[in-house]
Amino acid sequence: MTLDAVLSRIDSDLPHATERLMELLRIPSISTDPAFAGHCQTAADWLVADLQSIGVDVEKRDTPGHPMVVGHVAGDGPHLLFYGHYDVQPVDPLDLWDRDPFDPQVEDTPAGKVIRGRGSSDDKGQLMTFVEACRAWKAEHGTLPCRITFFFEGEEESGSPSLVPFMQENAAELKSDLALICDTGLFESRVPAIVTMLRGLLGEEITITAPDKDLHSGMYGGVSMNPIRVLTRILASLHDDQGRVTVPGFYDGVPELPDDIRSQWQGLAFDHARFLSDVGLSEPAGEKDRTPIEMIWSRPTCDVNGIWGGYTGAGFKTVLPSQAHAKVSFRLVGDQDPHTIRDNFRQMVTDALPSDCTVDFTGHGAGRASVTETTDPVFEAARRALTDEWNIPAAYIGCGGSIPIAGHFQNILGTTPMLIGFGRDDDQIHSPNEKYNMESFHKGIRSWARILDALT
Amino acid sequence: MTLDAVLSRIDSDLPHATERLMELLRIPSISTDPAFAGHCQTAADWLVADLQSIGVDVEKRDTPGHPMVVGHVAGDGPHLLFYGHYDVQPVDPLDLWDRDPFDPQVEDTPAGKVIRGRGSSDDKGQLMTFVEACRAWKAEHGTLPCRITFFFEGEEESGSPSLVPFMQENAAELKSDLALICDTGLFESRVPAIVTMLRGLLGEEITITAPDKDLHSGMYGGVSMNPIRVLTRILASLHDDQGRVTVPGFYDGVPELPDDIRSQWQGLAFDHARFLSDVGLSEPAGEKDRTPIEMIWSRPTCDVNGIWGGYTGAGFKTVLPSQAHAKVSFRLVGDQDPHTIRDNFRQMVTDALPSDCTVDFTGHGAGRASVTETTDPVFEAARRALTDEWNIPAAYIGCGGSIPIAGHFQNILGTTPMLIGFGRDDDQIHSPNEKYNMESFHKGIRSWARILDALT
């Protein structure tokens, strides 16, 4: 009865909720680039003011990097924590965007209205689904339904260097009964889902130096070692002919999928061919003896996310460069230890160097995989609430991405994480023309209202 | 007697000659980047005006690319042609320059005065050595010593696309008894030299496309083919374990070095260890059964001059890119055919592609190697003139770089080329902080005066 009133208010307030999201999207809070640090502060300030408007006792909290936003409302019943991140990915290549990434707009598309702009899906739009659900609840009831802690981070897209220390220092304040995390998607873009299996992530940047200055390949070509030749040889050796990663010990701690989960995943109507054809491909490129859904949700990977060296402008320059660079990431599962893998990767690269070359490494984040047990009845309650909203049975699924925060809630605070999100596969997060469907935003807000009702 | 007067005038006019060179160096005539096309026109105009000031009948001649500068003075005796190029290499990485590359300056260094700036050595400084020798000769004698054609190009650093058609269309005008080319260096930075063996050059740019858009490696990593992985595997396969290039048929037409030349090169005091240690290296990286001087002067090579793909900015981005790119060049010797090698390289790359990937190729220049016979007595005359100026016996040597113009004079015009230059190994041509020693400039001008005297 009162839930219906909250849902009605959400429907009627959607234009204003969209306007508020647009304001937040206009702030270019790119966390990985120091030039945008001031904008990260602005985004945090915006969230503080917005939460204050619904009665949250909230403040911006300094870290050595970008600030956290932490707020509380008192209440009876369970203590819920909601986590989201206000930082966004870089926007290059900018020329592939059809509009200014930070001048968002609602667009009509054949698939319905979408909100277009950097961060619309990852994660500002998702973060605001929960805030808007609370706003509507408060407007109808005068209070929120239980004790709630809001916890927003500004470094998720840059390896979250301040997160673990902050959680450790503020463990008593952040510990709660359940941590709701909104940074995942619908299964197959239409089935509401709770993610219970997440891959970990290890990032490494390597720089190989051969001659100590850029040379002319006419004078030195053939005699001087070319660092690009060394780098390509090392990167090409990271996978064997079967698509397996060759870093020593890489598969230590990688579990085989339990039969019950394997059969549950086989029961999901996952269209492998469409998943690939959507991006112009026809054949899975991973380990030869695995299905695509296994590759994405339960197998570890290695990818080169960036490479550069020598002359990369228009035309040609016969330079023999001094240095070549690459950014390499590993997705981890099960009990793979990111620190051991980092050590083994660095040793493997170092061992492969010709005597005249040197290598420098920079670490970019190291998070383990996490698996959540769903035995606590709150999971079934949330799953039913999602099913009611979307009129499709909600599913427990895995996720190929890495959301280290889920493991941190478990390991640092002893708090169970619950990952629910409304993104779609074609949201183009981390890519040009990122968008969030208006349906994701609208039904996402309604979903949280139902979940709050079900859990309290 | 009159030569002495010319040499004295060169000495006393050196400050003014340096000022003139500085003016030319201030024009950023980067030929490979279309944004600098206007500056290439300006450099050509400057040369026209400067040659007019010493009585040359000269004009700027349009081409589909950057203009040629062609001038003539009538006279008796042999018809000499002098070739140089007024365009320069790009300047990136700009942050490695200690000064604005186009704000040249004379600097005092432990090795003497140097002229610092892009193009100081390659090739504006070298080009002006001949012009200044003519200016001094004209001032002393009232005329130049013989019929001379000046021929300056503006596309040497970008593959000379207009050169061959221009030479073919103007063959009657450009045909001469001897073509003097000033775009090479002193041997070991101190021995004056005439280059008689030049490597050819083939440039190729490749773009590999896997998915049709940038993807998030969390969602697609392990399933979608990564074009960087494909590119690194292909580039790593271009050399075998012995340092030999693996393109099919690559060594067809590569001659073994004749015994007499091999023994002459062994007689040169070429310090392999110092050549490498000057650039921070200790071991030659080329074919395992060749000496460094053979590798540079007489063996073909393959080098990756540029590579890029994915996220290359600060921080980390777990993108799985749609495309990866590389610029690859081959230095050619003997009868290697650049067009056959281009075809074979493209076929090799195409054959190595996974079924889901596509590749695009862009050609950047294709020039054969050239070898000059030194039986014409003008070579010994020029060698003696160089020996007199530098007080060191001048040498006939090979050169690792590619100066296709030498072959074009032979093949298109039937004119013998003579390559004499005064650059040093540490001039950092094509690199940040390019310089030209004041001694190279000064004694270079004097060398040409002596050569003009010896040949007429």
mmCIF file of N, CA, C and O in Angstrom, chain A residues 32 89 92 199 211-214 217-218 222-224 226 233 239 278-279 281-283 285-286 303-309 311 313 315 317 319 327 331 355-356 400 428 430-431, chain B residues 32 89 92 199 212-214 217-218 222-224 226 233 239 278-279 281-283 285-286 303-309 311 313 315-317 319 327 331 355-356 400 428 430-431:
data_model
loop_
_atom_site.group_PDB
_atom_site.id
_atom_site.type_symbol
_atom_site.label_atom_id
_atom_site.label_comp_id
_atom_site.label_asym_id
_atom_site.label_seq_id
_atom_site.Cartn_x
_atom_site.Cartn_y
_atom_site.Cartn_z
ATOM 1 N N THR A 32 41.426 8.952 -12.973
ATOM 2 C CA THR A 32 42.775 8.464 -13.273
ATOM 3 C C THR A 32 43.701 9.574 -13.743
ATOM 4 O O THR A 32 44.912 9.408 -13.722
ATOM 5 N N GLN A 89 35.447 6.953 -16.137
ATOM 6 C CA GLN A 89 36.576 6.611 -17.006
ATOM 7 C C GLN A 89 36.989 7.811 -17.862
ATOM 8 O O GLN A 89 36.191 8.703 -18.120
ATOM 9 N N ASP A 92 38.793 9.371 -23.969
ATOM 10 C CA ASP A 92 39.404 9.176 -25.288
ATOM 11 C C ASP A 92 39.101 7.784 -25.828
ATOM 12 O O ASP A 92 38.918 6.867 -25.037
ATOM 13 N N ARG A 199 35.180 -11.493 -10.812
ATOM 14 C CA ARG A 199 36.600 -11.706 -11.042
ATOM 15 C C ARG A 199 37.418 -10.605 -10.359
ATOM 16 O O ARG A 199 36.962 -9.474 -10.190
ATOM 17 N N PRO A 211 68.183 1.286 -26.332
ATOM 18 C CA PRO A 211 69.184 2.362 -26.346
ATOM 19 C C PRO A 211 68.745 3.478 -25.403
ATOM 20 O O PRO A 211 67.563 3.597 -25.081
ATOM 21 N N ASP A 212 69.697 4.285 -24.968
ATOM 22 C CA ASP A 212 69.340 5.304 -23.975
ATOM 23 C C ASP A 212 68.815 6.587 -24.602
ATOM 24 O O ASP A 212 68.541 7.544 -23.911
ATOM 25 N N LYS A 213 68.668 6.617 -25.914
ATOM 26 C CA LYS A 213 68.037 7.751 -26.590
ATOM 27 C C LYS A 213 67.383 7.245 -27.878
ATOM 28 O O LYS A 213 67.718 6.157 -28.345
ATOM 29 N N ASP A 214 66.461 8.036 -28.412
ATOM 30 C CA ASP A 214 65.888 7.686 -29.705
ATOM 31 C C ASP A 214 66.988 7.752 -30.771
ATOM 32 O O ASP A 214 67.792 8.684 -30.779
ATOM 33 N N SER A 217 66.926 4.872 -37.483
ATOM 34 C CA SER A 217 67.025 3.459 -37.835
ATOM 35 C C SER A 217 67.958 3.241 -39.018
ATOM 36 O O SER A 217 68.415 2.134 -39.258
ATOM 37 N N GLY A 218 68.250 4.291 -39.795
ATOM 38 C CA GLY A 218 69.225 4.141 -40.875
ATOM 39 C C GLY A 218 70.612 3.915 -40.321
ATOM 40 O O GLY A 218 71.391 3.129 -40.838
ATOM 41 N N GLY A 222 69.161 -2.639 -37.057
ATOM 42 C CA GLY A 222 69.843 -3.904 -37.272
ATOM 43 C C GLY A 222 70.939 -4.148 -36.262
ATOM 44 O O GLY A 222 71.286 -5.285 -35.982
ATOM 45 N N VAL A 223 71.490 -3.065 -35.712
ATOM 46 C CA VAL A 223 72.561 -3.226 -34.719
ATOM 47 C C VAL A 223 72.028 -2.978 -33.315
ATOM 48 O O VAL A 223 72.292 -3.738 -32.394
ATOM 49 N N SER A 224 71.253 -1.905 -33.166
ATOM 50 C CA SER A 224 70.703 -1.607 -31.840
ATOM 51 C C SER A 224 69.436 -2.417 -31.619
ATOM 52 O O SER A 224 68.583 -2.527 -32.488
ATOM 53 N N ASN A 226 65.801 -3.015 -30.637
ATOM 54 C CA ASN A 226 64.627 -2.148 -30.695
ATOM 55 C C ASN A 226 63.678 -2.567 -29.568
ATOM 56 O O ASN A 226 63.243 -3.720 -29.521
ATOM 57 N N ARG A 233 57.649 -9.296 -28.448
ATOM 58 C CA ARG A 233 58.003 -10.693 -28.236
ATOM 59 C C ARG A 233 57.512 -11.155 -26.853
ATOM 60 O O ARG A 233 56.971 -12.251 -26.711
ATOM 61 N N HIS A 239 50.315 -15.702 -24.030
ATOM 62 C CA HIS A 239 49.305 -16.741 -24.272
ATOM 63 C C HIS A 239 49.935 -17.866 -25.075
ATOM 64 O O HIS A 239 50.726 -17.604 -25.988
ATOM 65 N N ASP A 278 27.364 -8.942 -31.806
ATOM 66 C CA ASP A 278 27.077 -7.554 -31.409
ATOM 67 C C ASP A 278 28.308 -6.665 -31.525
ATOM 68 O O ASP A 278 28.189 -5.445 -31.641
ATOM 69 N N VAL A 279 29.494 -7.258 -31.427
ATOM 70 C CA VAL A 279 30.722 -6.462 -31.490
ATOM 71 C C VAL A 279 31.560 -6.846 -32.714
ATOM 72 O O VAL A 279 32.756 -6.586 -32.761
ATOM 73 N N LEU A 281 32.272 -9.872 -34.069
ATOM 74 C CA LEU A 281 33.117 -11.063 -33.998
ATOM 75 C C LEU A 281 32.265 -12.320 -34.183
ATOM 76 O O LEU A 281 31.034 -12.272 -34.083
ATOM 77 N N SER A 282 32.938 -13.446 -34.429
ATOM 78 C CA SER A 282 32.193 -14.689 -34.596
ATOM 79 C C SER A 282 32.775 -15.849 -33.800
ATOM 80 O O SER A 282 32.113 -16.841 -33.586
ATOM 81 N N GLU A 283 34.047 -15.708 -33.352
ATOM 82 C CA GLU A 283 34.670 -16.823 -32.642
ATOM 83 C C GLU A 283 35.228 -16.376 -31.300
ATOM 84 O O GLU A 283 35.922 -15.378 -31.227
ATOM 85 N N ALA A 285 37.803 -16.063 -28.350
ATOM 86 C CA ALA A 285 39.256 -16.043 -28.490
ATOM 87 C C ALA A 285 39.980 -16.630 -27.286
ATOM 88 O O ALA A 285 41.199 -16.664 -27.265
ATOM 89 N N GLY A 286 39.236 -17.088 -26.285
ATOM 90 C CA GLY A 286 39.883 -17.525 -25.057
ATOM 91 C C GLY A 286 40.333 -18.970 -25.093
ATOM 92 O O GLY A 286 40.552 -19.547 -26.161
ATOM 93 N N ASP A 303 44.941 -9.477 -20.671
ATOM 94 C CA ASP A 303 44.752 -8.619 -21.841
ATOM 95 C C ASP A 303 45.733 -7.451 -21.812
ATOM 96 O O ASP A 303 46.028 -6.908 -20.747
ATOM 97 N N VAL A 304 46.207 -7.084 -22.999
ATOM 98 C CA VAL A 304 46.971 -5.842 -23.125
ATOM 99 C C VAL A 304 45.963 -4.731 -23.384
ATOM 100 O O VAL A 304 45.254 -4.762 -24.383
ATOM 101 N N ASN A 305 45.863 -3.777 -22.470
ATOM 102 C CA ASN A 305 44.881 -2.703 -22.586
ATOM 103 C C ASN A 305 45.437 -1.463 -23.271
ATOM 104 O O ASN A 305 44.681 -0.555 -23.616
ATOM 105 N N GLY A 306 46.760 -1.422 -23.424
ATOM 106 C CA GLY A 306 47.364 -0.280 -24.107
ATOM 107 C C GLY A 306 48.798 -0.604 -24.467
ATOM 108 O O GLY A 306 49.478 -1.340 -23.744
ATOM 109 N N ILE A 307 49.249 -0.067 -25.597
ATOM 110 C CA ILE A 307 50.639 -0.264 -26.019
ATOM 111 C C ILE A 307 51.067 0.971 -26.783
ATOM 112 O O ILE A 307 50.268 1.553 -27.525
ATOM 113 N N TRP A 308 52.298 1.413 -26.580
ATOM 114 C CA TRP A 308 52.777 2.554 -27.347
ATOM 115 C C TRP A 308 54.302 2.637 -27.308
ATOM 116 O O TRP A 308 54.935 2.191 -26.361
ATOM 117 N N GLY A 309 54.858 3.194 -28.402
ATOM 118 C CA GLY A 309 56.296 3.381 -28.506
ATOM 119 C C GLY A 309 56.639 3.906 -29.883
ATOM 120 O O GLY A 309 55.935 3.619 -30.856
ATOM 121 N N TYR A 311 57.226 6.440 -33.128
ATOM 122 C CA TYR A 311 56.471 7.521 -33.761
ATOM 123 C C TYR A 311 55.064 7.034 -34.085
ATOM 124 O O TYR A 311 54.884 6.050 -34.801
ATOM 125 N N GLY A 313 52.443 9.404 -34.975
ATOM 126 C CA GLY A 313 51.690 10.467 -35.636
ATOM 127 C C GLY A 313 51.434 10.142 -37.106
ATOM 128 O O GLY A 313 51.644 9.026 -37.574
ATOM 129 N N GLY A 315 52.008 10.122 -41.127
ATOM 130 C CA GLY A 315 53.218 9.957 -41.913
ATOM 131 C C GLY A 315 54.152 8.920 -41.335
ATOM 132 O O GLY A 315 53.718 8.010 -40.631
ATOM 133 N N LYS A 317 58.245 8.027 -39.709
ATOM 134 C CA LYS A 317 59.497 8.506 -39.142
ATOM 135 C C LYS A 317 60.334 7.285 -38.813
ATOM 136 O O LYS A 317 59.881 6.412 -38.075
ATOM 137 N N VAL A 319 62.382 6.246 -36.835
ATOM 138 C CA VAL A 319 63.025 6.322 -35.528
ATOM 139 C C VAL A 319 63.183 4.910 -34.963
ATOM 140 O O VAL A 319 62.354 4.029 -35.190
ATOM 141 N N LYS A 327 50.337 -1.483 -21.068
ATOM 142 C CA LYS A 327 49.510 -1.675 -19.877
ATOM 143 C C LYS A 327 48.849 -3.048 -20.027
ATOM 144 O O LYS A 327 48.191 -3.311 -21.025
ATOM 145 N N ARG A 331 42.451 -10.656 -15.245
ATOM 146 C CA ARG A 331 41.212 -10.902 -14.509
ATOM 147 C C ARG A 331 41.409 -12.202 -13.740
ATOM 148 O O ARG A 331 41.854 -13.199 -14.323
ATOM 149 N N SER A 355 70.184 -8.874 -22.772
ATOM 150 C CA SER A 355 71.060 -8.315 -21.742
ATOM 151 C C SER A 355 71.132 -6.797 -21.795
ATOM 152 O O SER A 355 71.384 -6.158 -20.784
ATOM 153 N N ASP A 356 70.906 -6.213 -22.973
ATOM 154 C CA ASP A 356 71.063 -4.766 -23.093
ATOM 155 C C ASP A 356 69.834 -3.978 -22.668
ATOM 156 O O ASP A 356 69.862 -2.751 -22.702
ATOM 157 N N GLY A 400 32.045 -10.876 -15.345
ATOM 158 C CA GLY A 400 33.434 -10.878 -15.787
ATOM 159 C C GLY A 400 34.249 -9.723 -15.250
ATOM 160 O O GLY A 400 35.467 -9.798 -15.152
ATOM 161 N N GLN A 428 28.124 0.601 -23.443
ATOM 162 C CA GLN A 428 29.403 1.171 -23.866
ATOM 163 C C GLN A 428 30.130 1.868 -22.719
ATOM 164 O O GLN A 428 30.741 2.928 -22.926
ATOM 165 N N HIS A 430 33.128 2.582 -20.391
ATOM 166 C CA HIS A 430 34.574 2.651 -20.664
ATOM 167 C C HIS A 430 34.836 2.944 -22.149
ATOM 168 O O HIS A 430 35.992 2.887 -22.569
ATOM 169 N N SER A 431 33.820 3.194 -22.938
ATOM 170 C CA SER A 431 33.973 3.410 -24.373
ATOM 171 C C SER A 431 33.310 4.732 -24.771
ATOM 172 O O SER A 431 32.610 5.340 -23.958
ATOM 173 N N THR B 32 56.041 15.703 -43.189
ATOM 174 C CA THR B 32 55.127 14.570 -43.066
ATOM 175 C C THR B 32 53.786 14.959 -42.476
ATOM 176 O O THR B 32 52.811 14.230 -42.614
ATOM 177 N N GLN B 89 62.300 16.453 -40.041
ATOM 178 C CA GLN B 89 61.529 15.442 -39.319
ATOM 179 C C GLN B 89 60.595 16.100 -38.300
ATOM 180 O O GLN B 89 60.846 17.215 -37.840
ATOM 181 N N ASP B 92 58.419 15.450 -32.130
ATOM 182 C CA ASP B 92 58.034 14.756 -30.910
ATOM 183 C C ASP B 92 59.020 13.631 -30.590
ATOM 184 O O ASP B 92 59.610 13.083 -31.509
ATOM 185 N N ARG B 199 71.607 1.879 -48.364
ATOM 186 C CA ARG B 199 70.497 0.938 -48.255
ATOM 187 C C ARG B 199 69.200 1.575 -48.782
ATOM 188 O O ARG B 199 69.016 2.797 -48.731
ATOM 189 N N ASP B 212 34.465 -4.555 -33.408
ATOM 190 C CA ASP B 212 34.202 -3.346 -34.194
ATOM 191 C C ASP B 212 34.029 -2.105 -33.327
ATOM 192 O O ASP B 212 33.724 -1.032 -33.844
ATOM 193 N N LYS B 213 34.198 -2.244 -32.024
ATOM 194 C CA LYS B 213 34.212 -1.076 -31.141
ATOM 195 C C LYS B 213 35.092 -1.386 -29.944
ATOM 196 O O LYS B 213 35.383 -2.558 -29.665
ATOM 197 N N ASP B 214 35.514 -0.342 -29.230
ATOM 198 C CA ASP B 214 36.250 -0.569 -27.992
ATOM 199 C C ASP B 214 35.326 -1.246 -26.984
ATOM 200 O O ASP B 214 34.164 -0.860 -26.843
ATOM 201 N N SER B 217 37.155 -4.759 -20.852
ATOM 202 C CA SER B 217 37.801 -6.073 -20.745
ATOM 203 C C SER B 217 37.168 -6.922 -19.650
ATOM 204 O O SER B 217 37.330 -8.135 -19.631
ATOM 205 N N GLY B 218 36.416 -6.307 -18.728
ATOM 206 C CA GLY B 218 35.706 -7.100 -17.735
ATOM 207 C C GLY B 218 34.591 -7.902 -18.382
ATOM 208 O O GLY B 218 34.339 -9.048 -18.029
ATOM 209 N N GLY B 222 38.992 -12.192 -22.612
ATOM 210 C CA GLY B 222 39.047 -13.645 -22.643
ATOM 211 C C GLY B 222 38.163 -14.220 -23.731
ATOM 212 O O GLY B 222 38.421 -15.321 -24.215
ATOM 213 N N VAL B 223 37.129 -13.499 -24.119
ATOM 214 C CA VAL B 223 36.230 -14.002 -25.175
ATOM 215 C C VAL B 223 36.502 -13.290 -26.496
ATOM 216 O O VAL B 223 36.595 -13.915 -27.547
ATOM 217 N N SER B 224 36.635 -11.967 -26.430
ATOM 218 C CA SER B 224 36.899 -11.217 -27.657
ATOM 219 C C SER B 224 38.387 -11.216 -27.963
ATOM 220 O O SER B 224 39.219 -11.026 -27.075
ATOM 221 N N ASN B 226 41.765 -9.737 -28.877
ATOM 222 C CA ASN B 226 42.358 -8.421 -28.622
ATOM 223 C C ASN B 226 43.333 -8.116 -29.767
ATOM 224 O O ASN B 226 44.292 -8.863 -29.981
ATOM 225 N N ARG B 233 51.875 -10.597 -31.727
ATOM 226 C CA ARG B 233 52.267 -11.917 -32.191
ATOM 227 C C ARG B 233 52.864 -11.829 -33.599
ATOM 228 O O ARG B 233 53.878 -12.459 -33.898
ATOM 229 N N HIS B 239 61.233 -11.568 -36.799
ATOM 230 C CA HIS B 239 62.643 -11.981 -36.695
ATOM 231 C C HIS B 239 62.693 -13.396 -36.122
ATOM 232 O O HIS B 239 61.919 -13.724 -35.222
ATOM 233 N N ASP B 278 77.934 4.399 -26.912
ATOM 234 C CA ASP B 278 77.478 5.790 -27.046
ATOM 235 C C ASP B 278 75.972 5.903 -26.841
ATOM 236 O O ASP B 278 75.454 6.973 -26.513
ATOM 237 N N VAL B 279 75.233 4.831 -27.103
ATOM 238 C CA VAL B 279 73.781 4.879 -26.967
ATOM 239 C C VAL B 279 73.292 3.929 -25.875
ATOM 240 O O VAL B 279 72.135 3.530 -25.842
ATOM 241 N N LEU B 281 74.288 0.783 -25.085
ATOM 242 C CA LEU B 281 74.157 -0.642 -25.392
ATOM 243 C C LEU B 281 75.534 -1.299 -25.370
ATOM 244 O O LEU B 281 76.566 -0.631 -25.396
ATOM 245 N N SER B 282 75.536 -2.642 -25.353
ATOM 246 C CA SER B 282 76.811 -3.351 -25.363
ATOM 247 C C SER B 282 76.858 -4.490 -26.373
ATOM 248 O O SER B 282 77.928 -4.953 -26.719
ATOM 249 N N GLU B 283 75.673 -4.942 -26.845
ATOM 250 C CA GLU B 283 75.673 -6.086 -27.754
ATOM 251 C C GLU B 283 74.918 -5.765 -29.032
ATOM 252 O O GLU B 283 73.805 -5.245 -28.983
ATOM 253 N N ALA B 285 72.389 -6.312 -32.000
ATOM 254 C CA ALA B 285 71.118 -7.040 -31.939
ATOM 255 C C ALA B 285 70.745 -7.693 -33.259
ATOM 256 O O ALA B 285 69.711 -8.326 -33.354
ATOM 257 N N GLY B 286 71.564 -7.549 -34.268
ATOM 258 C CA GLY B 286 71.183 -8.033 -35.588
ATOM 259 C C GLY B 286 71.550 -9.488 -35.817
ATOM 260 O O GLY B 286 71.691 -10.267 -34.867
ATOM 261 N N ASP B 303 62.568 -3.016 -38.820
ATOM 262 C CA ASP B 303 62.360 -2.389 -37.521
ATOM 263 C C ASP B 303 60.926 -1.888 -37.391
ATOM 264 O O ASP B 303 60.347 -1.403 -38.365
ATOM 265 N N VAL B 304 60.370 -2.019 -36.183
ATOM 266 C CA VAL B 304 59.100 -1.374 -35.883
ATOM 267 C C VAL B 304 59.427 0.032 -35.398
ATOM 268 O O VAL B 304 60.102 0.199 -34.388
ATOM 269 N N ASN B 305 58.982 1.045 -36.132
ATOM 270 C CA ASN B 305 59.288 2.439 -35.790
ATOM 271 C C ASN B 305 58.218 3.089 -34.946
ATOM 272 O O ASN B 305 58.414 4.178 -34.415
ATOM 273 N N GLY B 306 57.072 2.447 -34.845
ATOM 274 C CA GLY B 306 55.998 2.991 -34.014
ATOM 275 C C GLY B 306 54.947 1.932 -33.778
ATOM 276 O O GLY B 306 54.706 1.082 -34.642
ATOM 277 N N ILE B 307 54.331 1.968 -32.583
ATOM 278 C CA ILE B 307 53.262 1.026 -32.262
ATOM 279 C C ILE B 307 52.302 1.726 -31.318
ATOM 280 O O ILE B 307 52.737 2.503 -30.465
ATOM 281 N N TRP B 308 51.004 1.513 -31.519
ATOM 282 C CA TRP B 308 50.036 2.109 -30.597
ATOM 283 C C TRP B 308 48.687 1.405 -30.686
ATOM 284 O O TRP B 308 48.325 0.864 -31.729
ATOM 285 N N GLY B 309 47.978 1.435 -29.543
ATOM 286 C CA GLY B 309 46.655 0.838 -29.477
ATOM 287 C C GLY B 309 46.149 0.880 -28.047
ATOM 288 O O GLY B 309 46.945 0.853 -27.108
ATOM 289 N N TYR B 311 44.517 2.184 -24.453
ATOM 290 C CA TYR B 311 44.651 3.368 -23.613
ATOM 291 C C TYR B 311 46.125 3.617 -23.315
ATOM 292 O O TYR B 311 46.812 2.748 -22.782
ATOM 293 N N GLY B 313 47.223 6.800 -21.941
ATOM 294 C CA GLY B 313 47.379 7.965 -21.075
ATOM 295 C C GLY B 313 47.838 7.586 -19.685
ATOM 296 O O GLY B 313 48.244 6.457 -19.417
ATOM 297 N N GLY B 315 47.551 6.613 -15.744
ATOM 298 C CA GLY B 315 46.635 5.724 -15.042
ATOM 299 C C GLY B 315 46.320 4.467 -15.826
ATOM 300 O O GLY B 315 47.122 4.027 -16.645
ATOM 301 N N PHE B 316 45.157 3.904 -15.576
ATOM 302 C CA PHE B 316 44.815 2.610 -16.163
ATOM 303 C C PHE B 316 43.388 2.627 -16.660
ATOM 304 O O PHE B 316 42.523 3.255 -16.070
ATOM 305 N N LYS B 317 43.132 1.942 -17.745
ATOM 306 C CA LYS B 317 41.789 1.812 -18.279
ATOM 307 C C LYS B 317 41.682 0.397 -18.836
ATOM 308 O O LYS B 317 42.483 0.021 -19.693
ATOM 309 N N VAL B 319 40.343 -1.196 -21.067
ATOM 310 C CA VAL B 319 39.695 -1.249 -22.374
ATOM 311 C C VAL B 319 40.242 -2.427 -23.169
ATOM 312 O O VAL B 319 41.416 -2.790 -23.058
ATOM 313 N N LYS B 327 53.912 0.968 -37.336
ATOM 314 C CA LYS B 327 54.666 1.419 -38.508
ATOM 315 C C LYS B 327 55.934 0.561 -38.566
ATOM 316 O O LYS B 327 56.672 0.508 -37.595
ATOM 317 N N ARG B 331 65.075 -1.847 -44.226
ATOM 318 C CA ARG B 331 66.239 -1.294 -44.945
ATOM 319 C C ARG B 331 66.707 -2.361 -45.930
ATOM 320 O O ARG B 331 66.862 -3.520 -45.544
ATOM 321 N N SER B 355 40.590 -15.574 -37.824
ATOM 322 C CA SER B 355 39.500 -15.375 -38.783
ATOM 323 C C SER B 355 38.662 -14.140 -38.473
ATOM 324 O O SER B 355 38.061 -13.554 -39.364
ATOM 325 N N ASP B 356 38.618 -13.731 -37.203
ATOM 326 C CA ASP B 356 37.762 -12.600 -36.847
ATOM 327 C C ASP B 356 38.400 -11.239 -37.075
ATOM 328 O O ASP B 356 37.754 -10.217 -36.839
ATOM 329 N N GLY B 400 74.164 3.185 -43.602
ATOM 330 C CA GLY B 400 72.979 2.409 -43.258
ATOM 331 C C GLY B 400 71.685 3.068 -43.647
ATOM 332 O O GLY B 400 70.667 2.416 -43.821
ATOM 333 N N GLN B 428 72.038 13.442 -33.462
ATOM 334 C CA GLN B 428 70.651 13.232 -33.037
ATOM 335 C C GLN B 428 69.637 13.655 -34.099
ATOM 336 O O GLN B 428 68.584 14.217 -33.773
ATOM 337 N N HIS B 430 66.635 13.171 -36.470
ATOM 338 C CA HIS B 430 65.363 12.454 -36.258
ATOM 339 C C HIS B 430 65.032 12.311 -34.776
ATOM 340 O O HIS B 430 64.074 11.620 -34.431
ATOM 341 N N SER B 431 65.790 12.899 -33.894
ATOM 342 C CA SER B 431 65.596 12.745 -32.440
ATOM 343 C C SER B 431 65.539 14.132 -31.798
ATOM 344 O O SER B 431 65.807 15.140 -32.447
#
